[in-house]
mmCIF file of C-alpha atoms in Angstrom:
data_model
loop_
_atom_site.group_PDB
_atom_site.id
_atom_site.type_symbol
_atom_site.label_atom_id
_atom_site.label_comp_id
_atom_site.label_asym_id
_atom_site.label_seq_id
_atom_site.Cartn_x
_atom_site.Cartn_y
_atom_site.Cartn_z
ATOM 1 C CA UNK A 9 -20.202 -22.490 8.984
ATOM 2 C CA UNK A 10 -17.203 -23.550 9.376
ATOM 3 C CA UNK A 11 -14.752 -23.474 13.109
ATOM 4 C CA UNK A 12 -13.863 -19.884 14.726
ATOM 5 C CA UNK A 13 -11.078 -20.674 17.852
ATOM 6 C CA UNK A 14 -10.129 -18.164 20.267
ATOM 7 C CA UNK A 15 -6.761 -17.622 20.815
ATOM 8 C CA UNK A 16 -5.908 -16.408 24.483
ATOM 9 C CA UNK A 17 -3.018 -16.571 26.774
ATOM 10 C CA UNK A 18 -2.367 -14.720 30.220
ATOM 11 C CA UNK A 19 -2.807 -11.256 29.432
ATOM 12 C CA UNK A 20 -5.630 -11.106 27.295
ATOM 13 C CA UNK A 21 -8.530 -8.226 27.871
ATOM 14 C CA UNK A 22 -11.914 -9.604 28.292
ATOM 15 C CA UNK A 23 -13.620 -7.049 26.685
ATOM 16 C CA UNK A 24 -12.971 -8.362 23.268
ATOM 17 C CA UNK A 25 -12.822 -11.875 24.676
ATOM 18 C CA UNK A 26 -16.434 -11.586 25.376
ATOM 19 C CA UNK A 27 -17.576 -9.716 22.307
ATOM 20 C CA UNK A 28 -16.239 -12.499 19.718
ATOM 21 C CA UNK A 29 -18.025 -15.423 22.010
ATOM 22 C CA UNK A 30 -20.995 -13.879 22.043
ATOM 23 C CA UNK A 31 -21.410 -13.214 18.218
ATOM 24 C CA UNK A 32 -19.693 -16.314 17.018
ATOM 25 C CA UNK A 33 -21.127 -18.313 19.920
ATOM 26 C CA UNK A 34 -24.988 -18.557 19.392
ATOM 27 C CA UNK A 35 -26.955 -18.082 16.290
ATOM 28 C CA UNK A 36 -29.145 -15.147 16.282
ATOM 29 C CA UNK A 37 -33.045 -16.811 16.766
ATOM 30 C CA UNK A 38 -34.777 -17.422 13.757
ATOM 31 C CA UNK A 39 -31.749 -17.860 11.826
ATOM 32 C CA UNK A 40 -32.291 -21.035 9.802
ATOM 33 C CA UNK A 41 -28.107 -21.045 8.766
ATOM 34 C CA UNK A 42 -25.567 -23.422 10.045
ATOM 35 C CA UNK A 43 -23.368 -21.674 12.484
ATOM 36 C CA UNK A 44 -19.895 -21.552 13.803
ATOM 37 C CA UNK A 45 -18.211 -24.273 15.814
ATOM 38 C CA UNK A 46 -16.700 -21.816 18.414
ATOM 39 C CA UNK A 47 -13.651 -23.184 20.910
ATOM 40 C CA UNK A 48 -12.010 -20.850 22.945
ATOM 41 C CA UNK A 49 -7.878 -22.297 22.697
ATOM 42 C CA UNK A 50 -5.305 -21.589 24.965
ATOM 43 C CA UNK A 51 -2.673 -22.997 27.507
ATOM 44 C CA UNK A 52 -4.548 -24.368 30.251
ATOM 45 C CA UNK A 53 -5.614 -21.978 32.313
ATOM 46 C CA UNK A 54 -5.069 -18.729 31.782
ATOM 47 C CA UNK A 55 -6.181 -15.565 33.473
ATOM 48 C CA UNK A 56 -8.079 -12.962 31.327
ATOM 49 C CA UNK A 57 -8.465 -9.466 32.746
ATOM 50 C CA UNK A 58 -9.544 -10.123 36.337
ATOM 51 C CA UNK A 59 -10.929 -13.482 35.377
ATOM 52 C CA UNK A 60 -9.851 -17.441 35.252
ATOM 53 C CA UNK A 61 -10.481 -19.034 32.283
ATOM 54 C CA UNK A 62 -10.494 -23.040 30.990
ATOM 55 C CA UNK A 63 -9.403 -22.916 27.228
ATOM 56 C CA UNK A 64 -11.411 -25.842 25.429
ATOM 57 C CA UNK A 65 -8.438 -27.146 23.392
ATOM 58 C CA UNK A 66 -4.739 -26.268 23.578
ATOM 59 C CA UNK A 67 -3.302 -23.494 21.480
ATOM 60 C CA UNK A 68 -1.846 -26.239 18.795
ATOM 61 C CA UNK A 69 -5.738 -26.802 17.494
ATOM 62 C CA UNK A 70 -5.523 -23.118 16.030
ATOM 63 C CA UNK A 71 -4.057 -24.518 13.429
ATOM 64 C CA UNK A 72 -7.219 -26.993 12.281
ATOM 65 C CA UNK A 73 -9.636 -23.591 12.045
ATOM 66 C CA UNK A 74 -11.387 -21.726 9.559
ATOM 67 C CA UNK A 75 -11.437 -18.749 11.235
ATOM 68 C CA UNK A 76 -9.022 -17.482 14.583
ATOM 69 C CA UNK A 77 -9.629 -14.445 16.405
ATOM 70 C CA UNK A 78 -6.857 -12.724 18.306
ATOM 71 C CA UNK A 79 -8.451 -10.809 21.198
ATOM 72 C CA UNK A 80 -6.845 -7.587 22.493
ATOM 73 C CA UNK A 81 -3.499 -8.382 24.201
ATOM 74 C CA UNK A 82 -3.071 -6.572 27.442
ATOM 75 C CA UNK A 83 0.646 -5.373 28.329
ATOM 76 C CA UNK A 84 1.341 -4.035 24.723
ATOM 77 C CA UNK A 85 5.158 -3.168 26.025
ATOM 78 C CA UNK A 86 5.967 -6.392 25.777
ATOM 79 C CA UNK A 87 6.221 -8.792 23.992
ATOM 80 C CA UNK A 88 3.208 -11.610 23.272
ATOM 81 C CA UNK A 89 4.462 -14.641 24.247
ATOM 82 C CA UNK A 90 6.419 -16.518 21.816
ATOM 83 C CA UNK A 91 4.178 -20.098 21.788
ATOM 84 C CA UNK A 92 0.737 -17.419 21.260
ATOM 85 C CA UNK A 93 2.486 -15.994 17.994
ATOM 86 C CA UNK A 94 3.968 -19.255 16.865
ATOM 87 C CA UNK A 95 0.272 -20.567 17.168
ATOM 88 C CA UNK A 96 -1.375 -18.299 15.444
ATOM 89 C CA UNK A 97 1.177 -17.883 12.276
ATOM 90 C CA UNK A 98 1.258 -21.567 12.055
ATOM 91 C CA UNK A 99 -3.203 -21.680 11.647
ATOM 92 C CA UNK A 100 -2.554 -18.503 8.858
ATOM 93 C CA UNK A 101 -0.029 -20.784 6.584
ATOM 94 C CA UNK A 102 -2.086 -23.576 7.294
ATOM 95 C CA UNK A 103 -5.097 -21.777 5.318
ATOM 96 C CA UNK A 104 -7.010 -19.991 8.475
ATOM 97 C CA UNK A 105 -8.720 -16.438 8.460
ATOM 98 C CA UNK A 106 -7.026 -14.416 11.039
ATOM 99 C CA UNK A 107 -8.514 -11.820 12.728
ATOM 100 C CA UNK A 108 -7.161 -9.569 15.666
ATOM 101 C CA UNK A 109 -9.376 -7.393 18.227
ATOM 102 C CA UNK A 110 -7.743 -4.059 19.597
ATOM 103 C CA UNK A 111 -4.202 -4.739 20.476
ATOM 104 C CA UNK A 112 -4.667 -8.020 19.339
ATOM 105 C CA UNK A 113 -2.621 -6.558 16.359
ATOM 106 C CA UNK A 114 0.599 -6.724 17.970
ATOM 107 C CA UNK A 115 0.420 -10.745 18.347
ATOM 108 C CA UNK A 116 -0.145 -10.606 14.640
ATOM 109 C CA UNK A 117 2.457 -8.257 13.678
ATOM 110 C CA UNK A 118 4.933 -10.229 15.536
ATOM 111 C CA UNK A 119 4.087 -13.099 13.531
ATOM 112 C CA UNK A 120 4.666 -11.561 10.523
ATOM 113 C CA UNK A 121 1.725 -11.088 9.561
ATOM 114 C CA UNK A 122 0.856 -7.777 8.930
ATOM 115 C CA UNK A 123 4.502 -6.944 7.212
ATOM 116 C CA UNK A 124 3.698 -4.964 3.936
ATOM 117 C CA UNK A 125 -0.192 -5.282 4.988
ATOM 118 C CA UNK A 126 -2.418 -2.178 6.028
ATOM 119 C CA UNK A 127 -3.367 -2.385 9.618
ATOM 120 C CA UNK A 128 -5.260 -1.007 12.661
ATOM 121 C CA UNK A 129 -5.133 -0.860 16.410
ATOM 122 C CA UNK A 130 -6.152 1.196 19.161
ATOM 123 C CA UNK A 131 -5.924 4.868 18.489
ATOM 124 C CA UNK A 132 -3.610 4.969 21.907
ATOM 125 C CA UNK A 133 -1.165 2.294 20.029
ATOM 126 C CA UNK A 134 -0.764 3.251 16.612
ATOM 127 C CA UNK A 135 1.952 4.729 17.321
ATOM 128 C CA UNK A 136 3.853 1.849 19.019
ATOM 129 C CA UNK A 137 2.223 -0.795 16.310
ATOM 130 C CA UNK A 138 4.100 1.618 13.868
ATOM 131 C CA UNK A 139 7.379 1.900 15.948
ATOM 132 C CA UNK A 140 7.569 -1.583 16.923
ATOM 133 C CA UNK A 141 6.540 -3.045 12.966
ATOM 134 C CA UNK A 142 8.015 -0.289 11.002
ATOM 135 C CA UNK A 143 6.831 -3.153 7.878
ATOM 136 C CA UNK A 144 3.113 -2.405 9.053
ATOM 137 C CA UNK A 145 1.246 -0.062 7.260
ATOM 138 C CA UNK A 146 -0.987 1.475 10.633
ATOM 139 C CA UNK A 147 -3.679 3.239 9.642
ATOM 140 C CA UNK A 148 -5.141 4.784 12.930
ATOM 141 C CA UNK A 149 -8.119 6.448 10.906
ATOM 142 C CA UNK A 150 -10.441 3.269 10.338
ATOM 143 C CA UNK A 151 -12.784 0.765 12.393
ATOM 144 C CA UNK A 152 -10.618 -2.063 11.140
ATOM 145 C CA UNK A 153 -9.296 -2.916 7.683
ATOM 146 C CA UNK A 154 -10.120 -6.041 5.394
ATOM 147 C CA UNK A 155 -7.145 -7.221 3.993
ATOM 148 C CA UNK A 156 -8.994 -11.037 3.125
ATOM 149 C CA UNK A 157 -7.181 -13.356 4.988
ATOM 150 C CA UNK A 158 -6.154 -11.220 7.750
ATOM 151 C CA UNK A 159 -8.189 -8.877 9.302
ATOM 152 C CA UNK A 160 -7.791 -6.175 12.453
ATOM 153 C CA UNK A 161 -9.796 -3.984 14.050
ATOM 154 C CA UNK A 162 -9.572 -0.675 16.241
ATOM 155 C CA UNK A 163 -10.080 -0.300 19.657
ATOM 156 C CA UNK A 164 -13.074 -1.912 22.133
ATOM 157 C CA UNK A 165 -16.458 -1.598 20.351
ATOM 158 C CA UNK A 166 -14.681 -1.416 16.856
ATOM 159 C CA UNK A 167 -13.954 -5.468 17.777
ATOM 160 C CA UNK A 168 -17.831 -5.556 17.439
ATOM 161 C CA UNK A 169 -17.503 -4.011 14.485
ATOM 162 C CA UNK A 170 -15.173 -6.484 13.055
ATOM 163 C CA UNK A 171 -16.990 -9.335 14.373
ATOM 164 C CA UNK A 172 -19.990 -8.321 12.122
ATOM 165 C CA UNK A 173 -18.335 -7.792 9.342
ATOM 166 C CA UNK A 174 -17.067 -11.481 9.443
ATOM 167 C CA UNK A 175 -20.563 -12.749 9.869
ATOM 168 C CA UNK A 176 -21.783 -10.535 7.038
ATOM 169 C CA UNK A 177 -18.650 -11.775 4.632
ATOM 170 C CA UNK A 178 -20.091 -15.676 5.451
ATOM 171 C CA UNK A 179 -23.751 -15.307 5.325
ATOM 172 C CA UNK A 180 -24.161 -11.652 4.545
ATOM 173 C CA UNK A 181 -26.009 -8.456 5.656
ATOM 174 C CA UNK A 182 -29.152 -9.997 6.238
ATOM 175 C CA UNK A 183 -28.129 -12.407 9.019
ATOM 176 C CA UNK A 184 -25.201 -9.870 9.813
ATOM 177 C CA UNK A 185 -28.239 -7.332 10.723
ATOM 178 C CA UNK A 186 -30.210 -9.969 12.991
ATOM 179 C CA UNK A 187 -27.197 -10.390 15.311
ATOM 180 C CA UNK A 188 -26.498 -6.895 15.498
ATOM 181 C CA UNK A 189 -30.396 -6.545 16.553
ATOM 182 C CA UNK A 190 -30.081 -9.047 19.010
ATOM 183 C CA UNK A 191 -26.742 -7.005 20.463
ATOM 184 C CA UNK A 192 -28.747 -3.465 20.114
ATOM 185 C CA UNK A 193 -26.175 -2.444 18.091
ATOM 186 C CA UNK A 194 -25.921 -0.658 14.442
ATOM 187 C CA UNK A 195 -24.947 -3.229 12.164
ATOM 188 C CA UNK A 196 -22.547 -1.183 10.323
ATOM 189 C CA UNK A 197 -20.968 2.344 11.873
ATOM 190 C CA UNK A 198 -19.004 4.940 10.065
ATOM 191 C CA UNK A 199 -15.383 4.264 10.039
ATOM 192 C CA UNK A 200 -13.659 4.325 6.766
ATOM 193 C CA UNK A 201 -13.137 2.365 3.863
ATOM 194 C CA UNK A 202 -16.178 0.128 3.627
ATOM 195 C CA UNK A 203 -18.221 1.133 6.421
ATOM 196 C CA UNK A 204 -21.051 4.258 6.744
ATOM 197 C CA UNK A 205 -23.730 5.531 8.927
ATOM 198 C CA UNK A 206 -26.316 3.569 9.861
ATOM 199 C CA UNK A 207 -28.613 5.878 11.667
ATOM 200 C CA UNK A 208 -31.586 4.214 13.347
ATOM 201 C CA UNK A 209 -35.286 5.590 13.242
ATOM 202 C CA UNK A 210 -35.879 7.090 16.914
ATOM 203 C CA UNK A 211 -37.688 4.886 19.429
ATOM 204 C CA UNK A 212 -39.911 7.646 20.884
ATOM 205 C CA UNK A 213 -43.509 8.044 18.745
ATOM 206 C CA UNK A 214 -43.618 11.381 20.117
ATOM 207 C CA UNK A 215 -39.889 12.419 18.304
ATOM 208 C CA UNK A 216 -39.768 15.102 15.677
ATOM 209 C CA UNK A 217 -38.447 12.411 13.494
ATOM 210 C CA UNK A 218 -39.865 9.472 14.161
ATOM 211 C CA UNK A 219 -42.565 9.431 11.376
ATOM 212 C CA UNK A 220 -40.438 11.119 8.851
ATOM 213 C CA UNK A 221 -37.787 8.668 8.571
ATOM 214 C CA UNK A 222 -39.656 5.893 7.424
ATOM 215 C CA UNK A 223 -41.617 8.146 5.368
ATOM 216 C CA UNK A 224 -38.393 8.860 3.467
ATOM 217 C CA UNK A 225 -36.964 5.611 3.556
ATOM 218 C CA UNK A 226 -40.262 4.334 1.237
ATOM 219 C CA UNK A 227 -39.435 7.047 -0.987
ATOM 220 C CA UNK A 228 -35.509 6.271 -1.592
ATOM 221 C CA UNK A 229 -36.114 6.031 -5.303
ATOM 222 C CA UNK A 230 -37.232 9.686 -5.605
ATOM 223 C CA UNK A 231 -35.363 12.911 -5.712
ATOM 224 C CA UNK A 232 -35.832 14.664 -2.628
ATOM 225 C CA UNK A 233 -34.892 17.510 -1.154
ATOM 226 C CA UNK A 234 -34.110 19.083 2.539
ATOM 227 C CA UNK A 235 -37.039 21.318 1.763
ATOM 228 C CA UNK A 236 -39.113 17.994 0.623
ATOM 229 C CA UNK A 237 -38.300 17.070 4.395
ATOM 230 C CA UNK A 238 -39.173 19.894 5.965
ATOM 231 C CA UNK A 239 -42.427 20.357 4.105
ATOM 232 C CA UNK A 240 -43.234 16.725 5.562
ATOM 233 C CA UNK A 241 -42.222 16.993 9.239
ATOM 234 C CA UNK A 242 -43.655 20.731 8.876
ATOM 235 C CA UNK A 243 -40.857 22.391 9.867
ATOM 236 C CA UNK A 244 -38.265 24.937 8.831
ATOM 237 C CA UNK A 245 -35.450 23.486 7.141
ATOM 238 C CA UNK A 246 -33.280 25.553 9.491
ATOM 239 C CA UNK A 247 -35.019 23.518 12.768
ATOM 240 C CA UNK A 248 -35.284 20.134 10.789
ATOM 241 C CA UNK A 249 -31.339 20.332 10.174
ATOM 242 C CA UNK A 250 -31.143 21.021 14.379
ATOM 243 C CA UNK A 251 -33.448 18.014 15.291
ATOM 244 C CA UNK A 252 -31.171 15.311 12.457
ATOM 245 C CA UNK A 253 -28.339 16.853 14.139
ATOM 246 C CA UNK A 254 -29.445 15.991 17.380
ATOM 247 C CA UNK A 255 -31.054 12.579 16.624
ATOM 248 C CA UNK A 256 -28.575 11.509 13.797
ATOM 249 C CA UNK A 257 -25.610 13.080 14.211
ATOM 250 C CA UNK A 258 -25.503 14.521 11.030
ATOM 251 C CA UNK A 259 -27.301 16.553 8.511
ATOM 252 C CA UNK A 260 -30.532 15.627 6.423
ATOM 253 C CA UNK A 261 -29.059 15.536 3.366
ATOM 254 C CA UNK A 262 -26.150 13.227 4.405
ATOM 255 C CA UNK A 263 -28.474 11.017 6.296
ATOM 256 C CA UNK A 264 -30.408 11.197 3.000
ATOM 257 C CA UNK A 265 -27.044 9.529 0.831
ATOM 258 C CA UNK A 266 -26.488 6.987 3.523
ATOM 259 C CA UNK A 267 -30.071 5.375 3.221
ATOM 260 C CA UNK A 268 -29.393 5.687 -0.774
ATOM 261 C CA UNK A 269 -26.293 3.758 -0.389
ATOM 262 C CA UNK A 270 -27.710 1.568 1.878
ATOM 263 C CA UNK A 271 -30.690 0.256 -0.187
ATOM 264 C CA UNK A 272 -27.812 0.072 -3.182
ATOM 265 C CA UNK A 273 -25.790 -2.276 -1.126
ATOM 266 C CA UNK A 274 -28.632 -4.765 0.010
ATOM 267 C CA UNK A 275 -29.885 -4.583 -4.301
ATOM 268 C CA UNK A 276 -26.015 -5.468 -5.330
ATOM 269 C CA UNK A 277 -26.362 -8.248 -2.483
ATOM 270 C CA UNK A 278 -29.618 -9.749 -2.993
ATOM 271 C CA UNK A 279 -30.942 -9.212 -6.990
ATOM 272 C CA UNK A 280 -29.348 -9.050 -10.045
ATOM 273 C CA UNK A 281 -30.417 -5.826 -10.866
ATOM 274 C CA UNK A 282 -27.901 -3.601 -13.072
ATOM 275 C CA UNK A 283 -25.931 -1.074 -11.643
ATOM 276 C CA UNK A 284 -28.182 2.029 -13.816
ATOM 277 C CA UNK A 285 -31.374 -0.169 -12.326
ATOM 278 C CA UNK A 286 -30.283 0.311 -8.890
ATOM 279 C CA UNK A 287 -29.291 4.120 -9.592
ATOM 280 C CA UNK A 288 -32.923 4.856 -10.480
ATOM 281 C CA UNK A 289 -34.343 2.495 -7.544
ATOM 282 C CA UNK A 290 -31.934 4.888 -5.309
ATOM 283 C CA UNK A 291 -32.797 7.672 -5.768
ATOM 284 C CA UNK A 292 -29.486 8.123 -7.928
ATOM 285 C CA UNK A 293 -30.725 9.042 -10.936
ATOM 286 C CA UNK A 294 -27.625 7.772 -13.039
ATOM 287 C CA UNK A 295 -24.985 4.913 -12.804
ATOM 288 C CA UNK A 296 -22.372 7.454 -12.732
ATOM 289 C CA UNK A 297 -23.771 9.363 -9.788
ATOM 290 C CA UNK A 298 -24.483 6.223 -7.869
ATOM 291 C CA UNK A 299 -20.358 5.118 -8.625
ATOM 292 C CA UNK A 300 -18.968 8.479 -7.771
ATOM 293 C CA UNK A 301 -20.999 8.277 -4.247
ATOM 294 C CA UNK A 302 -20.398 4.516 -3.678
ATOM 295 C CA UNK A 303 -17.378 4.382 -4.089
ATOM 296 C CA UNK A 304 -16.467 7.577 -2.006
ATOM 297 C CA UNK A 305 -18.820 6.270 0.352
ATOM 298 C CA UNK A 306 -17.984 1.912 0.917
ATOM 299 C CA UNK A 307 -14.665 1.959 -0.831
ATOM 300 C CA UNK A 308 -15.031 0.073 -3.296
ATOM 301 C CA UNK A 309 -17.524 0.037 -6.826
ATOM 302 C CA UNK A 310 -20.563 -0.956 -6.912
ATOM 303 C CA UNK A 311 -19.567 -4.540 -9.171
ATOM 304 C CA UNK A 312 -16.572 -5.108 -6.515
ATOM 305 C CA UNK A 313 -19.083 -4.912 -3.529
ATOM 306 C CA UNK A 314 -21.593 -6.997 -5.136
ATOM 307 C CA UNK A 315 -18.755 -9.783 -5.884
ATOM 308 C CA UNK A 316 -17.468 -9.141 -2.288
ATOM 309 C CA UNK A 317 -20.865 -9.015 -0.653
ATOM 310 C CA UNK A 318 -23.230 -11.428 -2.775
ATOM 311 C CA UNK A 319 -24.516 -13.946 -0.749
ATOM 312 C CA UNK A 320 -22.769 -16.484 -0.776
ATOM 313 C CA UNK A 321 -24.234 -20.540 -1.349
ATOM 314 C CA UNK A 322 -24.210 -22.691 1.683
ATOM 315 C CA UNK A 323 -21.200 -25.276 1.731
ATOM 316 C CA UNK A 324 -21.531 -29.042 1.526
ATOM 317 C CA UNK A 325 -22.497 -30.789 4.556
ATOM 318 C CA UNK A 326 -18.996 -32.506 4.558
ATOM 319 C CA UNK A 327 -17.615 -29.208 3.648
ATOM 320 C CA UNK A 328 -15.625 -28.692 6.875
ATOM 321 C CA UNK A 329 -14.437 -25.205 5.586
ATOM 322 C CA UNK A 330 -15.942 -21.518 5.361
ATOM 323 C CA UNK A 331 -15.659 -19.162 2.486
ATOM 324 C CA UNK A 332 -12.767 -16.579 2.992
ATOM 325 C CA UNK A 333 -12.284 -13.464 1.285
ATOM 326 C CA UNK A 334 -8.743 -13.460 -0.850
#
């Protein structure tokens, strides 16, 4: 699917380091997909955090990938150093997907990159991103922000959260799903923009919760209500609010909207069903309902997801490249 290179210097955080190799590194089991070529490239060796590292190729190979990732860059009061930037703007004009972890903005915005682009970073270094790159657009509100051929994230596990959304944009949410499994992670996490709750169905058979959930998740396509739930999990609607509060984070009827506009995203990425078809297979009842929510919801419409998000066909075998977003 195409070659993802690590770019790292001295001064890189492991953190992010680590969370790019391990999704871009090994195929979740099962998957039946061809996967990324992953080479970690830097100038010999270089220390990252508190550890040594041996870079597989030399920082000029950037360059020759489909996809680099920028992990977060330590020491963000100075400057990155100048053969790291040079690197990594030379592997955007030459046609790569760039993508920066945490600080791992600031070696992009030095490169020009991000001028007149909408960014993210650390919530402790928006400020300086914004300072530093007054052409940067920093928008310290968001998990990371898509802008197709160059991508950045927020802080720590909002890398992860990047990372995913890169394997979903290749081979989409299904296989995007089985490595977040694998990682025991929620494969999508609200954010902003194009990102929502994904609340998962408590572990413990003894929970409150744990046989409603499912129960509603079968009904989707049906109007329920918060006294529909409570009826079910034969409760008040006062204590069933409590217990989604304390096992979801937020309220039943929320939780309710996400699952709605969940199901709608995997039916715009994996049928051709119309937009007023999916409405009623939501739960939506109309087209215009399901727009108004989706959109305030993912970002974007429902027929600009589904071209976003539609899986995609598998390249050529001697189709050395991956599809990119522009």
């Amino acid at each position: 699917m195409g070659t993802v290179a690590l770019a790292v210097t001295d001064g890189m955080l492991h953190f992010e380091l680590s969370v790019a190799y391990e999704v871009f590194g090994d195929a979740p089991a099962a998957v039946a997909v061809p996967w990324y070529d992953l080479a970690v490239c830097g100038p010999q060796a270089v220390r990252v955090g508190r550890f040594r590292l041996e870079p597989d190729l030399g920082l000029d190979r950037l360059r020759h990938a489909d996809t680099v990732i920028v992990p977060a860059w330590a020491d963000v009061d100075e400057d990155p150093p100048a053969e790291l930037v040079d690197a990594v703007r030379a592997a955007h004009q030459a046609g790569a997907r760039v993508a920066s972890l945490c600080t791992g903005a600031f070696v992009l915005a030095a490169a020009g990159l991000l001028d007149g682009r909408r960014a993210t970073t650390h919530w402790a270094h928006t400020d300086a991103l914004a300072a530093r790159y007054p052409r940067v657009e920093v928008d310290p509100d968001v998990l990371y922000v898509d802008n197709g051929s160059v991508l950045t994230s927020a802080g720590k596990a909002a890398a992860l959260d990047l990372c995913l959304h890169l394997v979903r944009l290749d081979h989409g949410s299904s296989i995007a799903n089985a490595v977040a499994r694998r990682l025991v992670v929620p494969p999508l996490r609200a954010g902003g923009q194009a990102q929502f709750l994904t609340t998962p169905v408590p572990a413990q058979d003894d929970h409150p919760l744990a046989a409603l959930l499912p129960w509603v998740i079968q009904r989707l396509d049906r109007p329920l209500t918060v006294e529909d739930l409570a009826r079910r999990a034969r409760m008040s609607s006062r204590n069933l609010g409590r217990h989604f509060r304390t096992a979801t984070g937020t309220t039943p009827l929320q939780w309710l909207l996400t699952q709605r506009i969940r199901r709608a995203q995997e039916l715009l990425e994996n049928t051709d069903l119309s937009v007023d078809a999916i409405a009623a297979a939501t739960g939506m009842g109309t087209a215009t309902t399901l727009r108004r929510h989706f959109n305030r919801t993912v970002g974007v419409p429902p027929d600009t997801y589904r071209r976003a998000f539609r899986a995609r066909p598998r390249a050529d075998p001697d189709d050395s490249g991956q599809p990119r977003p522009h």
